Amino acid sequence: MKAIVTGSNGFIGYNLCLALKRRHSEAVGVDDLSSGSPDNVVDGFQYVRAKVQDRLRMMELLREFRPDVVFHLAAIPRVSYSVENPYETAEANVMGTVSILDGIVAAELADSTRFVFSSSSSVYGGAEELPTPESHPCSPKSPYALEKWQSEQWCQVFAKLYDADTVCLRYFNVFGPHALFGGPYSTVLAAWLYHLYVDADYQPFLEGDGTQTRDFCFVDNVVQANISAATRKQRWHGEEINVAQGRSYSLLECRQMLERLAGRELPLARKPPRVGDVKHTLADISLAKEMLGYEPEIDFERQLSVMAEWYRTSYPAKQ
Ligand SMILES: NC(=O)c1ccc[n+]([C@@H]2O[C@H](COP(=O)([O-])OP(=O)(O)OC[C@H]3O[C@@H](n4cnc5c(N)ncnc54)[C@H](O)[C@@H]3O)[C@@H](O)[C@H]2O)c1
């Protein structure tokens, strides 16, 4: 497979590139390094430092490389940042998507280049129905969520108007190796592991009573869903598909598991519940199973141990 991976130097993009390398695929990474690391590169892959909304640059790259698939992960994925900077995030997160879709059509690659879009469960805006199916109404509560939702609609319009081959994967909270504490999507898991393995001076905390539950999705499962979406022998028409584990754990359960792994207590300062926080998330992943042949690995304790080991041995030193 010949792939372009946007957001190649970020958390999920880097994990995807490592998996593509294991499959002997050829790839070009595109990243502006606004939050990604220059160290997250795979031997033998080519890297282009560019903004995805730079339409001419993207078109040129598409014309030259003629990929079988574009995995579009580049985004400014901070919800709070998008609230303060709606113009900047809309430009990167919506026009970045349109720029590549437009480039695929302009380079006359709509027949041969598939577009796999990284969307987000934030489009649901705090779903009441659990597990949440893709048919649940979307109600974006932030510019970021709206930008993801709009990008999905661009994927659908390009499929209808120009016969582009597009599919949208809605990730739930992703965790795993290379997820940095303090990164755009930093989860409690990253914060707690950071305290346990990297910097004991960092004071971890718990917001609320810890009974809130999350469908945490291991990054290998997200990678698997992307590769399946890219390689299925069918054309896509902008379908939205949840990508999660389909299981949820309370933060108190997560704490217990991490304490077991570390063999010591995880002292947590208590804070009031976060305003507007969703109490529970849980995805219905039956569509992913049906349409992607998705079979997530669901041994949460093992996945936590893999992430913990990465924090213990490989967490990047402070610059
Ligand atoms: N991590 C999660 O839990 C999660 C959940 C739902 C959706 N997503 C989506 O998955 C994708 C990857 O997320 P991640 O967690 O790896 O984030 P990340 O911040 O680690 O990676 C994003 C990468 O995109 C790059 N980038 C940002 N703006 C760019 C631009 N305009 N042009 C080129 N490169 C740009 C950054 O430098 C970074 O390397 C994002 O689209 C995100 O919205 C992530």
mmCIF file of N, CA and C and ligand atoms in Angstrom, residues 7 9-13 30-37 50-53 72-77 92 118-121 144 148 171-174 184-185, ligand 1:
data_model
loop_
_atom_site.group_PDB
_atom_site.id
_atom_site.type_symbol
_atom_site.label_atom_id
_atom_site.label_comp_id
_atom_site.label_asym_id
_atom_site.label_seq_id
_atom_site.Cartn_x
_atom_site.Cartn_y
_atom_site.Cartn_z
ATOM 1 N N GLY A 7 -0.541 14.284 9.927
ATOM 2 C CA GLY A 7 -0.461 14.159 11.390
ATOM 3 C C GLY A 7 0.442 12.995 11.771
ATOM 4 N N ASN A 9 3.431 12.745 12.753
ATOM 5 C CA ASN A 9 4.363 12.838 13.883
ATOM 6 C C ASN A 9 3.649 12.942 15.234
ATOM 7 N N GLY A 10 2.338 12.827 15.200
ATOM 8 C CA GLY A 10 1.569 12.870 16.448
ATOM 9 C C GLY A 10 1.408 11.484 17.038
ATOM 10 N N PHE A 11 0.630 11.405 18.096
ATOM 11 C CA PHE A 11 0.453 10.163 18.845
ATOM 12 C C PHE A 11 -0.098 9.027 17.961
ATOM 13 N N ILE A 12 -1.259 9.219 17.380
ATOM 14 C CA ILE A 12 -1.861 8.114 16.614
ATOM 15 C C ILE A 12 -1.142 7.943 15.275
ATOM 16 N N GLY A 13 -0.775 9.086 14.646
ATOM 17 C CA GLY A 13 -0.104 9.030 13.344
ATOM 18 C C GLY A 13 1.192 8.230 13.413
ATOM 19 N N VAL A 30 2.942 13.786 6.481
ATOM 20 C CA VAL A 30 2.796 15.238 6.362
ATOM 21 C C VAL A 30 2.460 15.769 7.749
ATOM 22 N N ASP A 31 3.252 16.723 8.216
ATOM 23 C CA ASP A 31 2.999 17.264 9.559
ATOM 24 C C ASP A 31 3.627 18.640 9.637
ATOM 25 N N ASP A 32 2.961 19.569 10.327
ATOM 26 C CA ASP A 32 3.573 20.902 10.487
ATOM 27 C C ASP A 32 4.353 20.988 11.800
ATOM 28 N N LEU A 33 4.385 19.884 12.525
ATOM 29 C CA LEU A 33 5.102 19.792 13.803
ATOM 30 C C LEU A 33 4.615 20.825 14.820
ATOM 31 N N SER A 34 3.348 21.235 14.700
ATOM 32 C CA SER A 34 2.811 22.189 15.688
ATOM 33 C C SER A 34 2.673 21.513 17.048
ATOM 34 N N SER A 35 2.331 20.235 17.060
ATOM 35 C CA SER A 35 2.348 19.526 18.344
ATOM 36 C C SER A 35 3.071 18.187 18.221
ATOM 37 N N GLY A 36 3.273 17.701 17.006
ATOM 38 C CA GLY A 36 3.956 16.419 16.815
ATOM 39 C C GLY A 36 5.455 16.555 17.042
ATOM 40 N N SER A 37 6.100 15.411 17.213
ATOM 41 C CA SER A 37 7.531 15.437 17.520
ATOM 42 C C SER A 37 8.376 15.092 16.291
ATOM 43 N N ALA A 50 4.581 20.482 6.338
ATOM 44 C CA ALA A 50 3.630 21.383 5.679
ATOM 45 C C ALA A 50 2.323 21.416 6.458
ATOM 46 N N LYS A 51 1.562 22.458 6.196
ATOM 47 C CA LYS A 51 0.214 22.539 6.772
ATOM 48 C C LYS A 51 -0.761 21.909 5.785
ATOM 49 N N VAL A 52 -1.675 21.113 6.295
ATOM 50 C CA VAL A 52 -2.586 20.423 5.369
ATOM 51 C C VAL A 52 -3.498 21.399 4.638
ATOM 52 N N GLN A 53 -3.714 22.580 5.205
ATOM 53 C CA GLN A 53 -4.580 23.540 4.503
ATOM 54 C C GLN A 53 -3.849 24.265 3.381
ATOM 55 N N HIS A 72 -6.073 10.763 7.039
ATOM 56 C CA HIS A 72 -6.037 12.186 7.426
ATOM 57 C C HIS A 72 -6.226 12.335 8.940
ATOM 58 N N LEU A 73 -5.080 12.445 9.625
ATOM 59 C CA LEU A 73 -5.116 12.585 11.088
ATOM 60 C C LEU A 73 -4.747 13.982 11.554
ATOM 61 N N ALA A 74 -4.129 14.779 10.682
ATOM 62 C CA ALA A 74 -3.669 16.097 11.130
ATOM 63 C C ALA A 74 -4.851 16.929 11.594
ATOM 64 N N ALA A 75 -4.695 17.525 12.749
ATOM 65 C CA ALA A 75 -5.739 18.406 13.286
ATOM 66 C C ALA A 75 -5.165 19.107 14.501
ATOM 67 N N ILE A 76 -5.811 20.203 14.856
ATOM 68 C CA ILE A 76 -5.515 20.803 16.169
ATOM 69 C C ILE A 76 -6.577 20.219 17.095
ATOM 70 N N PRO A 77 -6.209 19.204 17.874
ATOM 71 C CA PRO A 77 -7.266 18.472 18.562
ATOM 72 C C PRO A 77 -7.577 18.932 19.984
ATOM 73 N N ALA A 92 -7.503 24.885 10.140
ATOM 74 C CA ALA A 92 -6.727 23.632 10.095
ATOM 75 C C ALA A 92 -7.659 22.418 9.988
ATOM 76 N N SER A 118 -10.019 10.906 10.267
ATOM 77 C CA SER A 118 -10.047 10.709 11.724
ATOM 78 C C SER A 118 -11.049 11.667 12.349
ATOM 79 N N SER A 119 -12.221 11.144 12.663
ATOM 80 C CA SER A 119 -13.227 11.966 13.339
ATOM 81 C C SER A 119 -13.200 11.651 14.838
ATOM 82 N N SER A 120 -14.218 12.105 15.522
ATOM 83 C CA SER A 120 -14.162 12.004 16.984
ATOM 84 C C SER A 120 -15.553 11.785 17.571
ATOM 85 N N SER A 121 -15.580 11.091 18.701
ATOM 86 C CA SER A 121 -16.854 10.876 19.395
ATOM 87 C C SER A 121 -17.413 12.191 19.925
ATOM 88 N N TYR A 144 -14.155 22.541 17.996
ATOM 89 C CA TYR A 144 -13.453 21.319 17.572
ATOM 90 C C TYR A 144 -14.450 20.243 17.121
ATOM 91 N N LYS A 148 -15.019 18.651 13.306
ATOM 92 C CA LYS A 148 -14.975 17.217 12.959
ATOM 93 C C LYS A 148 -16.259 16.820 12.229
ATOM 94 N N TYR A 171 -13.270 8.181 16.646
ATOM 95 C CA TYR A 171 -12.536 7.576 17.759
ATOM 96 C C TYR A 171 -13.098 8.042 19.100
ATOM 97 N N PHE A 172 -13.130 7.102 20.049
ATOM 98 C CA PHE A 172 -13.386 7.454 21.449
ATOM 99 C C PHE A 172 -12.004 7.676 22.088
ATOM 100 N N ASN A 173 -11.944 7.949 23.392
ATOM 101 C CA ASN A 173 -10.656 8.313 24.041
ATOM 102 C C ASN A 173 -9.561 7.294 23.740
ATOM 103 N N VAL A 174 -8.546 7.754 23.037
ATOM 104 C CA VAL A 174 -7.486 6.825 22.627
ATOM 105 C C VAL A 174 -6.318 6.904 23.625
ATOM 106 N N PRO A 184 -2.521 17.111 23.459
ATOM 107 C CA PRO A 184 -3.824 17.663 23.161
ATOM 108 C C PRO A 184 -4.979 16.840 23.729
ATOM 109 N N TYR A 185 -4.819 15.537 23.739
ATOM 110 C CA TYR A 185 -5.926 14.677 24.156
ATOM 111 C C TYR A 185 -5.604 13.975 25.465
HETATM 112 N N1 LIG B 1 -6.272 10.920 20.735
HETATM 113 C C1 LIG B 1 -7.595 10.809 20.850
HETATM 114 O O1 LIG B 1 -8.135 10.389 21.895
HETATM 115 C C2 LIG B 1 -8.484 11.190 19.684
HETATM 116 C C3 LIG B 1 -9.889 11.017 19.827
HETATM 117 C C4 LIG B 1 -10.727 11.374 18.762
HETATM 118 C C5 LIG B 1 -10.190 11.862 17.581
HETATM 119 N N2 LIG B 1 -8.825 12.042 17.485
HETATM 120 C C6 LIG B 1 -8.300 12.585 16.221
HETATM 121 O O2 LIG B 1 -7.243 11.759 15.768
HETATM 122 C C7 LIG B 1 -6.270 12.551 15.089
HETATM 123 C C8 LIG B 1 -4.894 12.305 15.681
HETATM 124 O O3 LIG B 1 -4.936 12.659 17.061
HETATM 125 P P1 LIG B 1 -3.658 12.537 18.014
HETATM 126 O O4 LIG B 1 -4.176 12.182 19.362
HETATM 127 O O5 LIG B 1 -2.632 11.692 17.376
HETATM 128 O O6 LIG B 1 -3.205 14.062 18.064
HETATM 129 P P2 LIG B 1 -1.739 14.691 17.971
HETATM 130 O O7 LIG B 1 -1.859 16.133 18.336
HETATM 131 O O8 LIG B 1 -0.772 13.855 18.719
HETATM 132 O O9 LIG B 1 -1.425 14.594 16.405
HETATM 133 C C9 LIG B 1 -1.880 15.540 15.480
HETATM 134 C C10 LIG B 1 -0.711 15.858 14.553
HETATM 135 O O10 LIG B 1 -1.177 16.772 13.543
HETATM 136 C C11 LIG B 1 -0.186 17.789 13.358
HETATM 137 N N3 LIG B 1 -0.901 18.969 12.846
HETATM 138 C C12 LIG B 1 -1.741 19.781 13.518
HETATM 139 N N4 LIG B 1 -2.241 20.721 12.697
HETATM 140 C C13 LIG B 1 -1.694 20.490 11.475
HETATM 141 C C14 LIG B 1 -1.819 21.112 10.202
HETATM 142 N N5 LIG B 1 -2.635 22.159 10.034
HETATM 143 N N6 LIG B 1 -1.119 20.615 9.167
HETATM 144 C C15 LIG B 1 -0.280 19.552 9.334
HETATM 145 N N7 LIG B 1 -0.120 18.921 10.509
HETATM 146 C C16 LIG B 1 -0.824 19.379 11.569
HETATM 147 C C17 LIG B 1 0.450 17.976 14.720
HETATM 148 O O11 LIG B 1 1.750 18.545 14.646
HETATM 149 C C18 LIG B 1 0.457 16.553 15.255
HETATM 150 O O12 LIG B 1 1.652 15.867 14.917
HETATM 151 C C19 LIG B 1 -6.729 14.005 15.202
HETATM 152 O O13 LIG B 1 -7.434 14.346 14.023
HETATM 153 C C20 LIG B 1 -7.696 13.967 16.370
HETATM 154 O O14 LIG B 1 -8.668 14.984 16.278
HETATM 155 C C21 LIG B 1 -7.971 11.716 18.502
#
